[in-house]
XYZ file of C-alpha atoms in Angstrom:
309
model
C 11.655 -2.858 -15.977
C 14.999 -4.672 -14.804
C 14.784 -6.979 -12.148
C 17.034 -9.393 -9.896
C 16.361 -12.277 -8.193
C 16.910 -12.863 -4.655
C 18.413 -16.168 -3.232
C 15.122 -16.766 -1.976
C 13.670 -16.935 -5.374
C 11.938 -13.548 -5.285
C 12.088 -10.620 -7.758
C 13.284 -7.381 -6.523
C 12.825 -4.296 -8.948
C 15.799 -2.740 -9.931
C 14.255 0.609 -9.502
C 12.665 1.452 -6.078
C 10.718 4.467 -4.504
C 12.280 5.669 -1.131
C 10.447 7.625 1.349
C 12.096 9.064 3.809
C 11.327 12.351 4.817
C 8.358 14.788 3.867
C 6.026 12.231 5.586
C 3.490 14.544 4.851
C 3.921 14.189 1.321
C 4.820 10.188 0.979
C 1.030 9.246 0.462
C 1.016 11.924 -2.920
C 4.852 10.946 -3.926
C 3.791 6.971 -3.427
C 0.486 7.120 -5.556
C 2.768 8.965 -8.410
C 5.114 6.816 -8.491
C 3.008 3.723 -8.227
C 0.945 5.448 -10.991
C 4.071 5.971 -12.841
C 5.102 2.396 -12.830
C 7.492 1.898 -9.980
C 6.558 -1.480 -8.040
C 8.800 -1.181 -4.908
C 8.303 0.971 -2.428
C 10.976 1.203 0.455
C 9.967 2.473 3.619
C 10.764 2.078 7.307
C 9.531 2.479 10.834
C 11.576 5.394 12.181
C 10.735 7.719 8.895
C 6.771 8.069 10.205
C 5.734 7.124 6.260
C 4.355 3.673 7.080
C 0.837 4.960 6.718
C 1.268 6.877 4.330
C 2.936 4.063 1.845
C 0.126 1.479 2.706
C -3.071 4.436 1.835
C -1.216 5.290 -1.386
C -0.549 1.046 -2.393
C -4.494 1.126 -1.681
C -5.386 4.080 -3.611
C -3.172 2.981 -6.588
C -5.660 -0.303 -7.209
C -2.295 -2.196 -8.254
C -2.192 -6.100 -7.041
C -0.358 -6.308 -3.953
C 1.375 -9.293 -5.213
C 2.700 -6.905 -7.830
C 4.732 -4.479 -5.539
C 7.683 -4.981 -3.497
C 7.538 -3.846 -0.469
C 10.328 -3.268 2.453
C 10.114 -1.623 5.523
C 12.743 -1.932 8.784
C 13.177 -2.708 12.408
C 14.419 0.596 14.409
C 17.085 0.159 16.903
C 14.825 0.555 19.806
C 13.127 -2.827 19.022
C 16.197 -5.319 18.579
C 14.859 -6.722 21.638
C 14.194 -10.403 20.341
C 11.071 -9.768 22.531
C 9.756 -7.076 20.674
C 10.481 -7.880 17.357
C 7.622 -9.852 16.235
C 5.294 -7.072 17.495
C 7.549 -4.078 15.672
C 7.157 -6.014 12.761
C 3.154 -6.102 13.419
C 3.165 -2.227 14.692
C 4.653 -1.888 10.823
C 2.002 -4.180 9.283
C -0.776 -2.576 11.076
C 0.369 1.214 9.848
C 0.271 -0.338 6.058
C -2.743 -1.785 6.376
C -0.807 -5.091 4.770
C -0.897 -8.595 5.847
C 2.912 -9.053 4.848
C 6.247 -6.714 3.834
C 8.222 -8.466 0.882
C 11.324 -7.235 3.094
C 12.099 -7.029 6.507
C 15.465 -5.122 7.021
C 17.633 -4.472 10.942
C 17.802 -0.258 9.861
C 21.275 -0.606 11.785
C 23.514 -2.470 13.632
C 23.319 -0.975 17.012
C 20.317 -1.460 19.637
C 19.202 1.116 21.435
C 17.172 0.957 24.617
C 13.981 -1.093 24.583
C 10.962 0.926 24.569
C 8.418 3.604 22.891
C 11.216 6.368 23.025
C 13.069 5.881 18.792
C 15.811 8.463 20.231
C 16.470 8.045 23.605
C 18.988 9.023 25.491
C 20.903 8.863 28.628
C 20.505 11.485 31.520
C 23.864 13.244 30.405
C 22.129 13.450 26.631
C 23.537 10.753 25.102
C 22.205 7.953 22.739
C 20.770 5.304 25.262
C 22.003 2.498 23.725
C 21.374 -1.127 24.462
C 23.701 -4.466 25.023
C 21.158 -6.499 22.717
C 23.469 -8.105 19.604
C 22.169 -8.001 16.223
C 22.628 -11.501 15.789
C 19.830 -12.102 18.535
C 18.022 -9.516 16.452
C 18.637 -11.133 13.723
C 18.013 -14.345 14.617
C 14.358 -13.473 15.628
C 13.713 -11.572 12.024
C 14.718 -15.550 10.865
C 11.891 -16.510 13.255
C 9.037 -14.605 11.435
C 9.947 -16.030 8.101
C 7.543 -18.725 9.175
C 4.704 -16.423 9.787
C 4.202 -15.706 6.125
C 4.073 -11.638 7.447
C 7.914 -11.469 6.287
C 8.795 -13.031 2.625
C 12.819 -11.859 3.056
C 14.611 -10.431 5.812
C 18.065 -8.882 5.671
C 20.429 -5.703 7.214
C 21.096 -2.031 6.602
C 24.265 -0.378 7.215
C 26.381 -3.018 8.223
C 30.128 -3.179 8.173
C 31.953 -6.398 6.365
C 32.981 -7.586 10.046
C 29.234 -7.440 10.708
C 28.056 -9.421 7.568
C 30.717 -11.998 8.130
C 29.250 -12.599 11.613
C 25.792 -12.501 10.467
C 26.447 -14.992 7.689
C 28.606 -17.147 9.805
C 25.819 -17.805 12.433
C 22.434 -17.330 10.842
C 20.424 -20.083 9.508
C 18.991 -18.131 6.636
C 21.342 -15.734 4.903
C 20.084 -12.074 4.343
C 18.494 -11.868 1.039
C 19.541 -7.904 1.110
C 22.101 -5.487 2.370
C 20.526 -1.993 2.007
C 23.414 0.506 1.873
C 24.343 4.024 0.779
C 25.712 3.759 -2.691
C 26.498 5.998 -5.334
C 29.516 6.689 -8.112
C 31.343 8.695 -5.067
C 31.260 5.827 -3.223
C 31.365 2.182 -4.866
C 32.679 0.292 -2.536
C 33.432 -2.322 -5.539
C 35.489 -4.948 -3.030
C 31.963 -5.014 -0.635
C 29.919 -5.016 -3.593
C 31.843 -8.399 -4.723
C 31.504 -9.551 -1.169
C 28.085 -9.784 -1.667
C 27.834 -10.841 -4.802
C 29.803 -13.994 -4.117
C 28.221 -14.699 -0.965
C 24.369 -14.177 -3.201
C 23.054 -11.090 -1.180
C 21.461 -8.460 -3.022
C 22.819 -4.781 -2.723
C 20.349 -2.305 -2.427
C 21.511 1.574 -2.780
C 20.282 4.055 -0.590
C 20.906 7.472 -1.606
C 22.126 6.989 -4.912
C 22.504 10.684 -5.967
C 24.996 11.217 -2.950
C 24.596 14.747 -1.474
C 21.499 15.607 -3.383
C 19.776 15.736 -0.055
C 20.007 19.073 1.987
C 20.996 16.942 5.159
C 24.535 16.408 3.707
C 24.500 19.873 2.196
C 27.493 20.754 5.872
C 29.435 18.997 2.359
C 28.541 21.669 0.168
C 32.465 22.568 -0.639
C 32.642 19.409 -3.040
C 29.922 20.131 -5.652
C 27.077 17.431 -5.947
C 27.477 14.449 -7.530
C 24.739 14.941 -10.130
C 26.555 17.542 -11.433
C 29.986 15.401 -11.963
C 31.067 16.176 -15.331
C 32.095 12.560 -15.759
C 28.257 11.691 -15.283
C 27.210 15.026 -17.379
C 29.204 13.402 -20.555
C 28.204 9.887 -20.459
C 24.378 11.643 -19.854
C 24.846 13.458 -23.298
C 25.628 9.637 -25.198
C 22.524 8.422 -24.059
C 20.714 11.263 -24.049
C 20.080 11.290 -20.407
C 20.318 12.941 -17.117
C 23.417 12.657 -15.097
C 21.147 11.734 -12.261
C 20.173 8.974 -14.399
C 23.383 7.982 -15.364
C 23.777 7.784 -11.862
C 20.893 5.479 -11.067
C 22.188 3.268 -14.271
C 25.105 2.759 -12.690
C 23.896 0.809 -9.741
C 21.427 -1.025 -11.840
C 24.143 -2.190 -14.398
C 26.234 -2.950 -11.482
C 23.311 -5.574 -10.153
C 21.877 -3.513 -7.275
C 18.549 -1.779 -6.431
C 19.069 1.753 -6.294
C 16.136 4.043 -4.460
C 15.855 7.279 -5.298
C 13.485 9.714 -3.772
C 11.323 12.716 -4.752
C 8.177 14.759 -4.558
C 7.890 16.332 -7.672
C 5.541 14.422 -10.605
C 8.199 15.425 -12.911
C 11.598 14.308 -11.093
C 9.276 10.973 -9.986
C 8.876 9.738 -13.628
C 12.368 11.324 -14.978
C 13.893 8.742 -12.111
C 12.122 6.118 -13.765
C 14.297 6.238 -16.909
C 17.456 5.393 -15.143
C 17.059 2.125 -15.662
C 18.707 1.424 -18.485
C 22.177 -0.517 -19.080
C 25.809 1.604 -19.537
C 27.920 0.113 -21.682
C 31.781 -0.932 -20.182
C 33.682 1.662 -21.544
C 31.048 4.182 -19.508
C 31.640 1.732 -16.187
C 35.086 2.335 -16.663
C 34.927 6.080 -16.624
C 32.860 5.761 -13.784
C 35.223 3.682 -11.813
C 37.606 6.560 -11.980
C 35.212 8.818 -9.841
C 34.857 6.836 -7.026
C 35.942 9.311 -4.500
C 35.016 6.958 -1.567
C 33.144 9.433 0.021
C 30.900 8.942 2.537
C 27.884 11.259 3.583
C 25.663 9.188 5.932
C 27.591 8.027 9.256
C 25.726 8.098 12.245
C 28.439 6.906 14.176
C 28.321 10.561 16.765
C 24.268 10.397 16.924
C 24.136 7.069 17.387
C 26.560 6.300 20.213
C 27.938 3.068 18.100
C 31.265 2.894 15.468
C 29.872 2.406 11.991
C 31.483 1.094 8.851
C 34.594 0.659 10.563
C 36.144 -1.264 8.174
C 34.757 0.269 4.861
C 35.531 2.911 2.056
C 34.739 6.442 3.336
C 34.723 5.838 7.150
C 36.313 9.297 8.556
């Protein structure tokens, strides 16, 4: 199995296990995947899976010191105050003395509280004048605890790394984003390679999931004929060309399933494309964008990267 190492010295598996959504299926999908030989898990406060992941890593009988583990802070808990107990709410749901990865989920805080949506009295997103660099700064703070072995973002604009890296005294180890070959975001991706943060791709098959399907006029990226031929070559999937992508790129990818079948086929994208196949897949980069918040959120995401609207 490919993996990188972090700039704190850490492996990260190339290939990780995402569960968000189906909560009542996570602790079935996790012990499958476990089983099959995945050994990171991502999970994260706001997807109600915390449980679920830390019963299956049980179940499985694996070392703990053998999976990677991530979870994240929800925007209702930026509060430096409440961080260090989020964090603990997290640990206690796993049933883990320590995540391998703490992440901020986003960049925006909303109000402090037991409420993970709520909102104001005209219905919109209650959201919070706590900065992410306080929030941030306070992830740095648990480092020390031995609960947290990395801490890092998700869904952060360049303005927002810049800021974060400018001011914090340990540098995020990670930068969980959405990635895929419709949207590369190659400048970003160099960003962080220069600066020695590790990319990690959320939804890596694009629109695959039915909460992008309102997108459903452009065809789905696992069916890209681009992806298709360079499948055939290898004799592979075009979802796992997909998922090779990001791993010969450098990054994590996470893909996510329920079925046994789909579980291990996932498995076998990690293997390495060859240049001329990166090339081709440059030329599909279509710098589209299907998770943006921005509306539901009450805060201006991405603002200065490929496939804002």
């Amino acid at each position: 199995m490919t993996t990188f190492k972090l700039n704190t010295g850490a492996t990260i598996p190339a290939l990780g296990f995402g569960t968000w959504q189906d909560a009542d299926a996570q602790e079935t999908a996790v012990l499958e995947a476990l089983r099959a030989g995945y050994r990171h898990i991502d999970t994260a406060r706001v997807y109600g899976t915390e449980a679920a992941v830390g019963r299956a890593i049980k179940k499985s009988g694996i070392p703990r010191n053998q999976i990677f583990l991530t979870t994240k802070i929800w925007n209702n808990k930026h509060h430096p105050d409440d961080v260090a107990q989020a964090l603990q709410d997290s640990l206690n749901d796993l049933d883990q003395d320590y995540v391998d990865l703490l992440l901020i989920h986003w960049p925006v805080a909303f109000k402090r509280g037991t409420e993970q949506f709520p909102k104001t009295e005209d219905g919109k997103p209650a959201v919070a004048d706590t900065d992410y660099l306080d929030t941030y700064k306070a992830l740095e703070k648990l480092l020390s605890t031995g609960k947290v072995k990395a801490i890092g973002v998700s869904n952060f604009s360049k303005a927002e790394m810049e800021r974060i890296l400018a001011n914090a005294t340990v540098p995020p180890a990670v930068h969980q984003l959405e990635g895929h070959p419709w949207l590369q975001q190659r400048e970003f991706a160099e960003w962080h390679k220069k600066h020695g943060i590790h990319i990690t791709h959320y939804s890596p098959f694009g629109n695959q999931n039915e909460v992008y399907s309102r997108e459903g006029t452009i065809g789905r990226l696992i069916e890209d004929p681009v992806l298709v031929e360079i499948g055939k070559k290898y004799n592979k999937s075009a979802a796992q060309v997909a998922l090779a992508w990001g791993v010969t790129e450098g990054h994590s990818v996470l893909p996510k399933s329920k079925t046994p079948e789909r579980i291990k086929a996932n498995l076998e994208g990690d293997f390495k494309l060859e240049e001329e196949d990166l090339k081709k897949i440059r030329g599909i980069d279509r710098k589209l964008r299907f998770n943006d918040s921005s509306k539901d959120f009450g805060y201006d995401f991405f603002k200065d990267l490929d496939g804002k609207k």
